[in-house]
PDB file of C-alpha atoms in Angstrom:
ATOM      1  CA  ALA J 194      -0.314   0.252   0.316  1.00 71.00           C
ATOM      2  CA  GLN J 195       1.086   3.601  -1.013  1.00 82.00           C
ATOM      3  CA  THR J 196       2.176   5.710   2.503  1.00 92.00           C
ATOM      4  CA  VAL J 197       2.768   9.345   2.267  1.00 96.00           C
ATOM      5  CA  THR J 198       5.493  11.213   5.470  1.00 97.00           C
ATOM      6  CA  GLN J 199       4.744  13.958   6.015  1.00 98.00           C
ATOM      7  CA  SER J 200       7.822  14.684   8.639  1.00 97.00           C
ATOM      8  CA  GLN J 201       7.421  17.768  10.009  1.00 97.00           C
ATOM      9  CA  PRO J 202       4.112  18.390  12.441  1.00 97.00           C
ATOM     10  CA  GLU J 203       4.797  21.248  11.987  1.00 97.00           C
ATOM     11  CA  MET J 204       6.736  24.544  10.868  1.00 98.00           C
ATOM     12  CA  SER J 205       7.185  28.474  11.643  1.00 98.00           C
ATOM     13  CA  VAL J 206       8.126  30.843   8.544  1.00 98.00           C
ATOM     14  CA  GLN J 207       8.494  34.664   8.529  1.00 98.00           C
ATOM     15  CA  GLU J 208       5.865  37.130   6.354  1.00 98.00           C
ATOM     16  CA  ALA J 209       7.341  37.602   3.236  1.00 98.00           C
ATOM     17  CA  GLU J 210      10.542  34.675   4.123  1.00 98.00           C
ATOM     18  CA  THR J 211      10.222  31.642   2.077  1.00 98.00           C
ATOM     19  CA  VAL J 212       9.132  28.450   2.829  1.00 98.00           C
ATOM     20  CA  THR J 213       9.648  24.427   2.710  1.00 98.00           C
ATOM     21  CA  LEU J 214       7.275  21.887   3.413  1.00 98.00           C
ATOM     22  CA  SER J 215       8.950  18.400   3.144  1.00 98.00           C
ATOM     23  CA  CYS J 216       6.537  15.105   2.019  1.00 98.00           C
ATOM     24  CA  THR J 217       8.013  11.803   0.798  1.00 98.00           C
ATOM     25  CA  TYR J 218       6.268   8.301  -0.274  1.00 97.00           C
ATOM     26  CA  ASP J 219       6.126   5.184  -1.509  1.00 95.00           C
ATOM     27  CA  THR J 220       4.984   3.382  -4.242  1.00 91.00           C
ATOM     28  CA  SER J 221       6.111   0.866  -7.044  1.00 89.00           C
ATOM     29  CA  GLU J 222       3.053   2.980  -9.738  1.00 87.00           C
ATOM     30  CA  SER J 223       4.787   4.340 -11.883  1.00 85.00           C
ATOM     31  CA  ASP J 224       2.102   6.436 -13.257  1.00 86.00           C
ATOM     32  CA  TYR J 225       1.193   8.982 -10.361  1.00 90.00           C
ATOM     33  CA  TYR J 226      -0.052  12.266  -9.301  1.00 91.00           C
ATOM     34  CA  LEU J 227       0.520  13.906  -6.500  1.00 94.00           C
ATOM     35  CA  PHE J 228      -0.726  17.337  -4.280  1.00 95.00           C
ATOM     36  CA  TRP J 229      -1.042  19.601  -1.791  1.00 97.00           C
ATOM     37  CA  TYR J 230      -4.174  21.076  -0.172  1.00 96.00           C
ATOM     38  CA  LYS J 231      -4.221  24.102   2.581  1.00 97.00           C
ATOM     39  CA  GLN J 232      -6.473  23.134   5.226  1.00 97.00           C
ATOM     40  CA  PRO J 233      -6.866  26.545   6.501  1.00 96.00           C
ATOM     41  CA  PRO J 234      -9.656  27.170  10.273  1.00 93.00           C
ATOM     42  CA  SER J 235     -12.222  26.983   8.285  1.00 93.00           C
ATOM     43  CA  ARG J 236     -11.248  23.714   8.207  1.00 94.00           C
ATOM     44  CA  GLN J 237     -12.479  23.228   3.826  1.00 94.00           C
ATOM     45  CA  MET J 238      -9.442  21.225   2.012  1.00 95.00           C
ATOM     46  CA  ILE J 239      -8.313  23.842  -0.949  1.00 94.00           C
ATOM     47  CA  LEU J 240      -5.876  22.687  -3.661  1.00 93.00           C
ATOM     48  CA  VAL J 241      -3.156  24.444  -3.608  1.00 96.00           C
ATOM     49  CA  ILE J 242      -0.732  22.819  -6.333  1.00 95.00           C
ATOM     50  CA  ARG J 243      -0.917  19.256  -8.935  1.00 93.00           C
ATOM     51  CA  GLN J 244       1.760  17.692 -10.655  1.00 95.00           C
ATOM     52  CA  GLU J 245       1.752  14.274 -12.400  1.00 92.00           C
ATOM     53  CA  ALA J 246       4.836  12.026 -11.625  1.00 92.00           C
ATOM     54  CA  TYR J 247       5.213  11.491 -15.328  1.00 91.00           C
ATOM     55  CA  LYS J 248       6.601  15.188 -15.925  1.00 91.00           C
ATOM     56  CA  GLN J 249       9.336  15.813 -15.065  1.00 88.00           C
ATOM     57  CA  GLN J 250       8.877  19.797 -14.876  1.00 94.00           C
ATOM     58  CA  ASN J 251       8.110  21.183 -11.764  1.00 96.00           C
ATOM     59  CA  ALA J 252       4.639  22.743 -11.028  1.00 95.00           C
ATOM     60  CA  THR J 253       4.505  26.124  -9.922  1.00 96.00           C
ATOM     61  CA  GLU J 254       1.203  27.870  -8.769  1.00 95.00           C
ATOM     62  CA  ASN J 255       1.972  31.317  -8.305  1.00 96.00           C
ATOM     63  CA  ARG J 256       3.979  32.156  -5.296  1.00 98.00           C
ATOM     64  CA  PHE J 257       3.661  27.497  -5.003  1.00 98.00           C
ATOM     65  CA  SER J 258       6.447  25.844  -6.194  1.00 98.00           C
ATOM     66  CA  VAL J 259       7.193  21.839  -6.049  1.00 98.00           C
ATOM     67  CA  ASN J 260      10.380  19.908  -5.847  1.00 97.00           C
ATOM     68  CA  PHE J 261       9.411  16.245  -7.663  1.00 97.00           C
ATOM     69  CA  GLN J 262      12.516  14.252  -6.931  1.00 96.00           C
ATOM     70  CA  LYS J 263      10.624  11.059  -8.559  1.00 95.00           C
ATOM     71  CA  ALA J 264      13.821   8.735  -7.717  1.00 94.00           C
ATOM     72  CA  ALA J 265      13.834   9.245  -4.336  1.00 96.00           C
ATOM     73  CA  LYS J 266      10.111   9.848  -3.918  1.00 96.00           C
ATOM     74  CA  SER J 267       9.900  13.206  -3.101  1.00 97.00           C
ATOM     75  CA  PHE J 268       7.774  16.101  -3.126  1.00 97.00           C
ATOM     76  CA  SER J 269       8.533  19.160  -1.180  1.00 98.00           C
ATOM     77  CA  LEU J 270       6.466  22.074  -1.276  1.00 98.00           C
ATOM     78  CA  LYS J 271       8.209  25.881  -1.198  1.00 98.00           C
ATOM     79  CA  ILE J 272       6.344  28.762  -0.533  1.00 98.00           C
ATOM     80  CA  SER J 273       8.009  31.926  -1.507  1.00 98.00           C
ATOM     81  CA  ASP J 274       7.005  35.300  -0.113  1.00 98.00           C
ATOM     82  CA  SER J 275       4.593  33.594   3.161  1.00 98.00           C
ATOM     83  CA  GLN J 276       1.701  35.423   3.108  1.00 98.00           C
ATOM     84  CA  LEU J 277      -0.418  35.915   6.267  1.00 97.00           C
ATOM     85  CA  GLY J 278      -3.085  34.029   4.741  1.00 97.00           C
ATOM     86  CA  ASP J 279      -1.021  31.227   3.865  1.00 98.00           C
ATOM     87  CA  ALA J 280      -1.094  30.223   7.198  1.00 98.00           C
ATOM     88  CA  ALA J 281      -3.109  26.535   7.368  1.00 98.00           C
ATOM     89  CA  MET J 282      -2.726  22.866   8.142  1.00 98.00           C
ATOM     90  CA  TYR J 283      -1.425  21.294   4.648  1.00 98.00           C
ATOM     91  CA  PHE J 284      -1.451  17.894   3.803  1.00 98.00           C
ATOM     92  CA  CYS J 285       0.772  15.982   0.655  1.00 98.00           C
ATOM     93  CA  ALA J 286      -1.622  13.498  -1.117  1.00 95.00           C
ATOM     94  CA  TYR J 287      -1.092  10.523  -2.922  1.00 93.00           C
ATOM     95  CA  ARG J 288      -3.200   9.555  -6.241  1.00 90.00           C
ATOM     96  CA  SER J 289      -3.169   6.636  -8.600  1.00 83.00           C
ATOM     97  CA  PRO J 290      -5.636   5.794 -11.219  1.00 77.00           C
ATOM     98  CA  ASN J 291      -4.235   2.291 -11.195  1.00 69.00           C
ATOM     99  CA  THR J 292      -4.476   1.364  -7.179  1.00 66.00           C
ATOM    100  CA  ASN J 293      -6.111   2.084  -5.320  1.00 67.00           C
ATOM    101  CA  ALA J 294      -9.637   2.656  -6.860  1.00 70.00           C
ATOM    102  CA  GLY J 295      -8.898   6.153  -7.397  1.00 76.00           C
ATOM    103  CA  LYS J 296      -8.414   6.515  -3.486  1.00 84.00           C
ATOM    104  CA  SER J 297      -5.835   9.320  -1.546  1.00 89.00           C
ATOM    105  CA  THR J 298      -3.018   8.627   0.575  1.00 91.00           C
ATOM    106  CA  PHE J 299      -2.971  11.223   2.647  1.00 95.00           C
ATOM    107  CA  GLY J 300       0.257  12.511   4.686  1.00 97.00           C
ATOM    108  CA  ASP J 301      -0.596  13.666   8.626  1.00 96.00           C
ATOM    109  CA  GLY J 302      -0.052  16.699   7.514  1.00 97.00           C
ATOM    110  CA  THR J 303       2.164  20.258   9.113  1.00 98.00           C
ATOM    111  CA  THR J 304       0.451  23.049  10.627  1.00 97.00           C
ATOM    112  CA  LEU J 305       2.531  26.811   9.661  1.00 98.00           C
ATOM    113  CA  THR J 306       2.541  29.402  11.266  1.00 98.00           C
ATOM    114  CA  VAL J 307       2.504  33.106  10.131  1.00 98.00           C
ATOM    115  CA  LYS J 308       4.708  35.067  11.756  1.00 97.00           C
ATOM    116  CA  PRO J 309       3.647  38.760  11.402  1.00 96.00           C
TER     117      PRO J 309
ATOM    118  CA  GLY O  56     -12.182  24.913 -10.458  1.00 65.00           C
ATOM    119  CA  ALA O  57     -15.093  22.721  -8.942  1.00 78.00           C
ATOM    120  CA  VAL O  58     -17.695  23.849  -6.987  1.00 89.00           C
ATOM    121  CA  VAL O  59     -18.766  21.111  -4.587  1.00 93.00           C
ATOM    122  CA  SER O  60     -21.340  21.961  -1.173  1.00 95.00           C
ATOM    123  CA  GLN O  61     -22.429  19.685   2.092  1.00 97.00           C
ATOM    124  CA  HIS O  62     -25.026  20.737   4.213  1.00 97.00           C
ATOM    125  CA  PRO O  63     -25.791  21.326   6.347  1.00 97.00           C
ATOM    126  CA  SER O  64     -22.421  23.023   7.195  1.00 97.00           C
ATOM    127  CA  ARG O  65     -23.725  22.404  11.135  1.00 97.00           C
ATOM    128  CA  VAL O  66     -25.638  20.251  12.834  1.00 97.00           C
ATOM    129  CA  ILE O  67     -26.247  18.617  16.621  1.00 97.00           C
ATOM    130  CA  CYS O  68     -28.071  16.428  17.694  1.00 96.00           C
ATOM    131  CA  LYS O  69     -29.335  14.071  20.897  1.00 96.00           C
ATOM    132  CA  SER O  70     -27.638  10.774  21.045  1.00 97.00           C
ATOM    133  CA  GLY O  71     -29.801   8.072  19.576  1.00 96.00           C
ATOM    134  CA  THR O  72     -31.010  10.075  16.805  1.00 97.00           C
ATOM    135  CA  SER O  73     -29.733   9.994  12.761  1.00 97.00           C
ATOM    136  CA  VAL O  74     -28.551  12.620  11.001  1.00 97.00           C
ATOM    137  CA  LYS O  75     -27.932  13.316   7.004  1.00 97.00           C
ATOM    138  CA  ILE O  76     -25.688  15.396   5.275  1.00 98.00           C
ATOM    139  CA  GLU O  77     -25.407  16.116   1.987  1.00 97.00           C
ATOM    140  CA  CYS O  78     -23.045  16.618  -1.060  1.00 96.00           C
ATOM    141  CA  ARG O  79     -23.860  17.653  -3.651  1.00 94.00           C
ATOM    142  CA  SER O  80     -21.322  18.642  -6.955  1.00 91.00           C
ATOM    143  CA  LEU O  81     -22.526  22.458  -8.346  1.00 90.00           C
ATOM    144  CA  ASP O  82     -20.731  22.258 -11.491  1.00 84.00           C
ATOM    145  CA  PHE O  83     -19.872  19.315 -12.988  1.00 84.00           C
ATOM    146  CA  GLN O  84     -21.023  15.669 -13.031  1.00 85.00           C
ATOM    147  CA  ALA O  85     -19.226  13.107 -10.388  1.00 84.00           C
ATOM    148  CA  THR O  86     -19.100   9.298 -11.349  1.00 81.00           C
ATOM    149  CA  THR O  87     -17.500   8.962  -7.190  1.00 87.00           C
ATOM    150  CA  MET O  88     -17.492  10.546  -4.620  1.00 91.00           C
ATOM    151  CA  PHE O  89     -15.484  10.579  -0.721  1.00 93.00           C
ATOM    152  CA  TRP O  90     -16.755  10.570   2.328  1.00 96.00           C
ATOM    153  CA  TYR O  91     -13.906  11.643   5.236  1.00 96.00           C
ATOM    154  CA  ARG O  92     -13.763  11.404   9.118  1.00 97.00           C
ATOM    155  CA  GLN O  93     -11.354  14.336  10.466  1.00 96.00           C
ATOM    156  CA  PHE O  94     -10.832  14.264  14.195  1.00 92.00           C
ATOM    157  CA  PRO O  95      -9.232  17.985  15.000  1.00 89.00           C
ATOM    158  CA  LYS O  96      -5.452  18.414  13.701  1.00 88.00           C
ATOM    159  CA  GLN O  97      -5.164  14.798  11.985  1.00 93.00           C
ATOM    160  CA  SER O  98      -4.932  13.945   8.866  1.00 95.00           C
ATOM    161  CA  LEU O  99      -8.148  12.850   6.686  1.00 95.00           C
ATOM    162  CA  MET O 100      -9.473   9.178   7.853  1.00 93.00           C
ATOM    163  CA  LEU O 101     -11.276   7.938   4.906  1.00 93.00           C
ATOM    164  CA  MET O 102     -14.474   5.821   5.275  1.00 95.00           C
ATOM    165  CA  ALA O 103     -15.845   4.882   2.252  1.00 94.00           C
ATOM    166  CA  THR O 104     -16.323   5.739  -1.961  1.00 91.00           C
ATOM    167  CA  SER O 105     -19.645   6.506  -3.506  1.00 88.00           C
ATOM    168  CA  ASN O 106     -20.786   5.451  -6.543  1.00 84.00           C
ATOM    169  CA  GLU O 107     -23.325   6.144  -8.319  1.00 81.00           C
ATOM    170  CA  GLY O 108     -26.032   4.016  -9.232  1.00 81.00           C
ATOM    171  CA  SER O 109     -24.037   1.629  -7.425  1.00 84.00           C
ATOM    172  CA  LYS O 110     -23.056   0.519  -3.674  1.00 87.00           C
ATOM    173  CA  ALA O 111     -20.004   2.080  -2.115  1.00 91.00           C
ATOM    174  CA  THR O 112     -17.082   0.382  -0.666  1.00 92.00           C
ATOM    175  CA  TYR O 113     -16.871   0.968   3.117  1.00 94.00           C
ATOM    176  CA  GLU O 114     -12.662   1.137   4.739  1.00 93.00           C
ATOM    177  CA  GLN O 115     -11.809  -1.294   6.805  1.00 93.00           C
ATOM    178  CA  GLY O 116     -13.001  -0.683  10.415  1.00 94.00           C
ATOM    179  CA  VAL O 117     -16.314   1.639   8.909  1.00 95.00           C
ATOM    180  CA  GLU O 118     -19.744   0.391  10.253  1.00 94.00           C
ATOM    181  CA  LYS O 119     -21.930   0.188   7.002  1.00 93.00           C
ATOM    182  CA  ASP O 120     -24.938   0.072   9.426  1.00 94.00           C
ATOM    183  CA  LYS O 121     -23.994   2.726  10.750  1.00 96.00           C
ATOM    184  CA  PHE O 122     -23.620   5.260   8.073  1.00 97.00           C
ATOM    185  CA  LEU O 123     -25.131   4.509   5.159  1.00 96.00           C
ATOM    186  CA  ILE O 124     -23.832   6.019   2.191  1.00 94.00           C
ATOM    187  CA  ASN O 125     -26.880   7.274  -0.521  1.00 91.00           C
ATOM    188  CA  HIS O 126     -25.099   7.925  -4.095  1.00 88.00           C
ATOM    189  CA  ALA O 127     -28.812   8.487  -6.160  1.00 83.00           C
ATOM    190  CA  SER O 128     -27.796  10.274  -8.927  1.00 88.00           C
ATOM    191  CA  LEU O 129     -24.240  12.625 -10.660  1.00 87.00           C
ATOM    192  CA  THR O 130     -24.597  15.817  -8.506  1.00 91.00           C
ATOM    193  CA  LEU O 131     -25.595  13.805  -5.081  1.00 93.00           C
ATOM    194  CA  SER O 132     -24.461  11.861  -2.412  1.00 94.00           C
ATOM    195  CA  THR O 133     -25.714  11.234   1.198  1.00 95.00           C
ATOM    196  CA  LEU O 134     -23.787   9.723   4.397  1.00 97.00           C
ATOM    197  CA  THR O 135     -27.038   9.182   7.133  1.00 97.00           C
ATOM    198  CA  VAL O 136     -25.082   8.005  10.385  1.00 97.00           C
ATOM    199  CA  THR O 137     -27.786   6.366  11.686  1.00 97.00           C
ATOM    200  CA  SER O 138     -28.360   6.712  16.166  1.00 96.00           C
ATOM    201  CA  ALA O 139     -25.561   9.099  16.640  1.00 96.00           C
ATOM    202  CA  HIS O 140     -23.602   8.228  20.019  1.00 96.00           C
ATOM    203  CA  PRO O 141     -21.371  10.855  21.319  1.00 96.00           C
ATOM    204  CA  GLU O 142     -18.248   9.551  19.860  1.00 95.00           C
ATOM    205  CA  ASP O 143     -20.171  10.229  16.468  1.00 96.00           C
ATOM    206  CA  SER O 144     -18.772  13.872  16.815  1.00 96.00           C
ATOM    207  CA  SER O 145     -16.447  14.551  14.238  1.00 96.00           C
ATOM    208  CA  PHE O 146     -15.998  16.888  11.527  1.00 97.00           C
ATOM    209  CA  TYR O 147     -16.967  15.014   7.982  1.00 98.00           C
ATOM    210  CA  ILE O 148     -15.756  16.284   4.621  1.00 97.00           C
ATOM    211  CA  CYS O 149     -17.047  14.599   1.047  1.00 96.00           C
ATOM    212  CA  SER O 150     -15.135  15.611  -2.027  1.00 94.00           C
ATOM    213  CA  ALA O 151     -15.839  14.428  -5.693  1.00 90.00           C
ATOM    214  CA  ASP O 152     -14.405  13.844  -9.165  1.00 80.00           C
ATOM    215  CA  LEU O 153     -14.903  14.276 -12.989  1.00 70.00           C
ATOM    216  CA  SER O 154     -14.177  10.031 -13.636  1.00 64.00           C
ATOM    217  CA  GLY O 155     -13.372   8.036 -10.609  1.00 58.00           C
ATOM    218  CA  ARG O 156     -10.380   7.748 -12.177  1.00 61.00           C
ATOM    219  CA  GLY O 157      -7.535   8.612  -9.918  1.00 59.00           C
ATOM    220  CA  THR O 158      -5.998  10.740 -12.469  1.00 64.00           C
ATOM    221  CA  ASP O 159      -8.335  13.865 -11.658  1.00 72.00           C
ATOM    222  CA  THR O 160      -8.255  16.605  -9.044  1.00 79.00           C
ATOM    223  CA  GLN O 161     -10.313  16.192  -6.189  1.00 85.00           C
ATOM    224  CA  TYR O 162     -12.770  18.956  -5.232  1.00 90.00           C
ATOM    225  CA  PHE O 163     -13.920  19.202  -1.645  1.00 94.00           C
ATOM    226  CA  GLY O 164     -17.177  20.372   0.378  1.00 96.00           C
ATOM    227  CA  PRO O 165     -16.427  22.743   3.208  1.00 96.00           C
ATOM    228  CA  GLY O 166     -17.634  19.831   5.926  1.00 97.00           C
ATOM    229  CA  THR O 167     -19.945  19.064   8.167  1.00 98.00           C
ATOM    230  CA  ARG O 168     -19.609  19.849  11.646  1.00 97.00           C
ATOM    231  CA  LEU O 169     -21.509  17.008  13.465  1.00 97.00           C
ATOM    232  CA  THR O 170     -22.445  17.041  17.818  1.00 97.00           C
ATOM    233  CA  VAL O 171     -23.811  14.999  19.286  1.00 97.00           C
ATOM    234  CA  LEU O 172     -25.022  15.180  22.284  1.00 96.00           C
TER     235      LEU O 172
END
Protein backbone atom coordinates (compact mmCIF):
# COMPACT_ATOMS: atom_id res chain seq x y z
CA ALA A 1 0.00 0.00 0.00
CA GLN A 2 1.08 3.53 -0.67
CA THR A 3 2.19 5.67 2.23
CA VAL A 4 2.74 9.41 2.49
CA THR A 5 4.98 10.89 5.16
CA GLN A 6 5.14 14.47 6.27
CA SER A 7 7.95 14.62 8.78
CA GLN A 8 7.30 18.17 9.99
CA PRO A 9 4.21 18.39 12.23
CA GLU A 10 4.74 22.14 12.61
CA MET A 11 6.64 24.82 10.75
CA SER A 12 6.85 28.56 11.11
CA VAL A 13 7.99 31.28 8.77
CA GLN A 14 8.39 35.02 8.93
CA GLU A 15 6.09 37.01 6.68
CA ALA A 16 7.68 37.61 3.25
CA GLU A 17 10.19 34.80 3.78
CA THR A 18 10.32 31.40 2.07
CA VAL A 19 9.45 28.08 3.64
CA THR A 20 9.65 24.50 2.38
CA LEU A 21 7.35 21.73 3.55
CA SER A 22 8.57 18.20 3.02
CA CYS A 23 6.71 15.14 1.82
CA THR A 24 7.93 11.69 0.94
CA TYR A 25 5.92 8.77 -0.35
CA ASP A 26 6.31 5.12 -1.03
CA THR A 27 4.91 3.43 -4.11
CA SER A 28 5.73 0.83 -6.69
CA GLU A 29 3.63 2.59 -9.34
CA SER A 30 5.08 4.63 -12.16
CA ASP A 31 1.88 6.51 -13.02
CA TYR A 32 0.46 8.59 -10.21
CA TYR A 33 -0.49 12.08 -9.12
CA LEU A 34 0.68 14.15 -6.19
CA PHE A 35 -1.14 17.04 -4.56
CA TRP A 36 -0.67 19.64 -1.90
CA TYR A 37 -3.85 20.79 -0.16
CA LYS A 38 -4.24 23.67 2.24
CA GLN A 39 -6.73 23.54 5.11
CA PRO A 40 -7.14 26.92 6.80
CA PRO A 41 -9.03 27.37 10.09
CA SER A 42 -12.31 27.27 8.14
CA ARG A 43 -11.37 23.62 7.42
CA GLN A 44 -12.21 23.92 3.72
CA MET A 45 -9.69 21.83 1.80
CA ILE A 46 -8.15 23.90 -0.99
CA LEU A 47 -5.99 22.55 -3.78
CA VAL A 48 -2.63 24.30 -3.80
CA ILE A 49 -0.78 22.45 -6.50
CA ARG A 50 -0.86 19.22 -8.51
CA GLN A 51 1.95 17.23 -10.09
CA GLU A 52 1.69 14.41 -12.61
CA ALA A 53 4.42 11.85 -12.05
CA TYR A 54 5.13 11.50 -15.77
CA LYS A 55 6.04 15.18 -16.01
CA GLN A 56 9.63 16.01 -15.15
CA GLN A 57 8.96 19.71 -14.90
CA ASN A 58 8.09 20.90 -11.42
CA ALA A 59 4.62 22.40 -11.08
CA THR A 60 4.28 26.03 -10.06
CA GLU A 61 1.31 28.16 -9.08
CA ASN A 62 2.24 31.76 -8.39
CA ARG A 63 4.12 31.77 -5.05
CA PHE A 64 3.83 28.00 -4.68
CA SER A 65 6.18 25.56 -6.33
CA VAL A 66 7.20 21.98 -5.82
CA ASN A 67 10.46 20.10 -5.96
CA PHE A 68 9.46 16.72 -7.36
CA GLN A 69 12.18 14.08 -7.15
CA LYS A 70 10.65 10.93 -8.57
CA ALA A 71 13.58 8.64 -7.92
CA ALA A 72 13.82 9.80 -4.34
CA LYS A 73 10.02 9.76 -3.98
CA SER A 74 10.07 13.25 -2.60
CA PHE A 75 7.55 16.03 -3.22
CA SER A 76 8.29 19.19 -1.24
CA LEU A 77 6.30 22.41 -1.36
CA LYS A 78 8.00 25.79 -1.42
CA ILE A 79 6.05 28.88 -0.46
CA SER A 80 7.75 32.11 -1.45
CA ASP A 81 6.98 35.55 -0.06
CA SER A 82 4.87 34.02 2.69
CA GLN A 83 1.71 35.85 3.61
CA LEU A 84 -0.39 35.78 6.75
CA GLY A 85 -3.13 34.09 4.76
CA ASP A 86 -0.84 31.14 4.10
CA ALA A 87 -1.19 30.05 7.71
CA ALA A 88 -2.96 26.70 7.59
CA MET A 89 -2.52 22.98 7.80
CA TYR A 90 -0.97 21.56 4.64
CA PHE A 91 -1.56 18.02 3.45
CA CYS A 92 0.43 16.13 0.87
CA ALA A 93 -1.61 13.53 -1.02
CA TYR A 94 -0.95 10.68 -3.43
CA ARG A 95 -3.39 9.32 -5.95
CA SER A 96 -3.05 6.58 -8.54
CA PRO A 97 -5.38 5.63 -11.38
CA ASN A 98 -4.21 2.06 -11.32
CA THR A 99 -4.44 1.03 -7.70
CA ASN A 100 -6.51 1.67 -4.65
CA ALA A 101 -9.67 2.41 -6.65
CA GLY A 102 -8.69 6.04 -7.18
CA LYS A 103 -8.53 6.77 -3.47
CA SER A 104 -6.15 9.36 -2.15
CA THR A 105 -3.57 8.70 0.53
CA PHE A 106 -2.92 11.70 2.75
CA GLY A 107 0.02 12.57 4.93
CA ASP A 108 -0.52 13.56 8.55
CA GLY A 109 -0.23 17.23 7.73
CA THR A 110 2.05 20.14 8.58
CA THR A 111 0.74 23.13 10.48
CA LEU A 112 2.27 26.31 9.11
CA THR A 113 2.41 29.45 11.22
CA VAL A 114 3.24 32.76 9.58
CA LYS A 115 4.73 35.38 11.89
CA PRO A 116 4.12 39.06 11.12
CA GLY B 1 -12.15 24.95 -9.91
CA ALA B 2 -15.24 22.85 -9.46
CA VAL B 3 -17.56 23.51 -6.54
CA VAL B 4 -18.79 20.98 -4.04
CA SER B 5 -21.31 21.91 -1.37
CA GLN B 6 -22.26 20.20 1.85
CA HIS B 7 -25.36 20.62 3.92
CA PRO B 8 -25.70 21.21 6.77
CA SER B 9 -22.47 22.92 7.80
CA ARG B 10 -23.18 22.25 11.46
CA VAL B 11 -25.59 19.94 13.19
CA ILE B 12 -26.25 19.15 16.82
CA CYS B 13 -28.39 16.15 17.62
CA LYS B 14 -29.39 13.99 20.54
CA SER B 15 -27.91 10.60 21.09
CA GLY B 16 -29.89 7.90 19.30
CA THR B 17 -31.15 10.07 16.47
CA SER B 18 -30.11 9.89 12.82
CA VAL B 19 -28.48 12.67 10.86
CA LYS B 20 -28.25 13.05 7.10
CA ILE B 21 -25.46 14.99 5.43
CA GLU B 22 -25.70 15.95 1.76
CA CYS B 23 -22.82 16.38 -0.65
CA ARG B 24 -23.49 18.03 -4.00
CA SER B 25 -21.30 18.74 -6.98
CA LEU B 26 -22.66 22.05 -8.23
CA ASP B 27 -21.13 22.51 -11.64
CA PHE B 28 -20.02 19.07 -12.73
CA GLN B 29 -21.17 15.48 -12.65
CA ALA B 30 -19.28 13.27 -10.25
CA THR B 31 -19.28 9.55 -10.81
CA THR B 32 -17.39 9.08 -7.58
CA MET B 33 -17.58 10.81 -4.23
CA PHE B 34 -15.54 10.11 -1.14
CA TRP B 35 -16.54 10.54 2.49
CA TYR B 36 -13.94 11.40 5.10
CA ARG B 37 -13.89 11.90 8.82
CA GLN B 38 -11.43 14.26 10.45
CA PHE B 39 -10.57 14.76 14.09
CA PRO B 40 -9.03 18.05 15.24
CA LYS B 41 -5.49 18.59 14.00
CA GLN B 42 -5.43 15.18 12.33
CA SER B 43 -5.46 13.96 8.78
CA LEU B 44 -8.46 12.93 6.77
CA MET B 45 -9.62 9.38 7.34
CA LEU B 46 -11.43 7.84 4.39
CA MET B 47 -14.68 6.22 5.41
CA ALA B 48 -16.14 5.11 2.09
CA THR B 49 -16.19 5.54 -1.64
CA SER B 50 -19.55 6.36 -3.15
CA ASN B 51 -20.24 5.45 -6.75
CA GLU B 52 -23.34 6.62 -8.57
CA GLY B 53 -25.84 3.85 -9.05
CA SER B 54 -24.02 1.24 -7.02
CA LYS B 55 -23.32 0.33 -3.43
CA ALA B 56 -20.69 2.25 -1.55
CA THR B 57 -17.37 0.66 -0.74
CA TYR B 58 -16.50 1.01 2.93
CA GLU B 59 -13.05 1.11 4.43
CA GLN B 60 -12.04 -1.49 6.94
CA GLY B 61 -13.44 -0.77 10.36
CA VAL B 62 -16.25 1.50 9.15
CA GLU B 63 -19.69 0.15 10.00
CA LYS B 64 -21.80 0.21 6.86
CA ASP B 65 -25.04 -0.11 8.81
CA LYS B 66 -24.16 2.90 10.91
CA PHE B 67 -22.91 5.14 8.13
CA LEU B 68 -25.37 4.73 5.29
CA ILE B 69 -24.29 6.17 1.96
CA ASN B 70 -26.56 6.78 -1.01
CA HIS B 71 -25.28 8.13 -4.32
CA ALA B 72 -28.55 8.47 -6.16
CA SER B 73 -27.46 10.86 -8.89
CA LEU B 74 -24.34 12.18 -10.52
CA THR B 75 -24.51 15.31 -8.40
CA LEU B 76 -25.66 14.09 -4.99
CA SER B 77 -24.35 11.71 -2.37
CA THR B 78 -25.72 11.47 1.14
CA LEU B 79 -24.21 10.14 4.35
CA THR B 80 -26.63 9.17 7.10
CA VAL B 81 -25.27 8.60 10.57
CA THR B 82 -27.79 6.27 12.15
CA SER B 83 -28.41 6.08 15.89
CA ALA B 84 -25.72 8.64 16.50
CA HIS B 85 -23.70 8.56 19.71
CA PRO B 86 -21.29 11.08 21.21
CA GLU B 87 -18.31 9.19 19.78
CA ASP B 88 -19.66 9.93 16.30
CA SER B 89 -19.08 13.62 16.90
CA SER B 90 -16.56 14.73 14.31
CA PHE B 91 -15.97 16.76 11.18
CA TYR B 92 -17.20 15.01 8.05
CA ILE B 93 -15.90 16.01 4.64
CA CYS B 94 -16.94 14.83 1.20
CA SER B 95 -15.05 15.13 -2.05
CA ALA B 96 -15.93 14.54 -5.65
CA ASP B 97 -14.13 14.17 -8.93
CA LEU B 98 -15.05 13.90 -12.54
CA SER B 99 -14.25 10.33 -13.30
CA GLY B 100 -13.17 8.51 -10.18
CA ARG B 101 -10.31 7.03 -12.15
CA GLY B 102 -7.73 8.55 -9.87
CA THR B 103 -6.39 10.92 -12.47
CA ASP B 104 -8.40 13.94 -11.54
CA THR B 105 -8.17 16.49 -8.82
CA GLN B 106 -10.55 15.89 -5.95
CA TYR B 107 -12.78 18.80 -5.05
CA PHE B 108 -13.75 19.02 -1.43
CA GLY B 109 -16.90 20.19 0.25
CA PRO B 110 -16.64 22.65 3.14
CA GLY B 111 -17.35 19.97 5.71
CA THR B 112 -20.04 19.27 8.30
CA ARG B 113 -19.41 19.52 12.00
CA LEU B 114 -21.53 16.94 13.83
CA THR B 115 -22.02 17.17 17.56
CA VAL B 116 -23.94 14.41 19.29
CA LEU B 117 -25.14 15.22 22.78
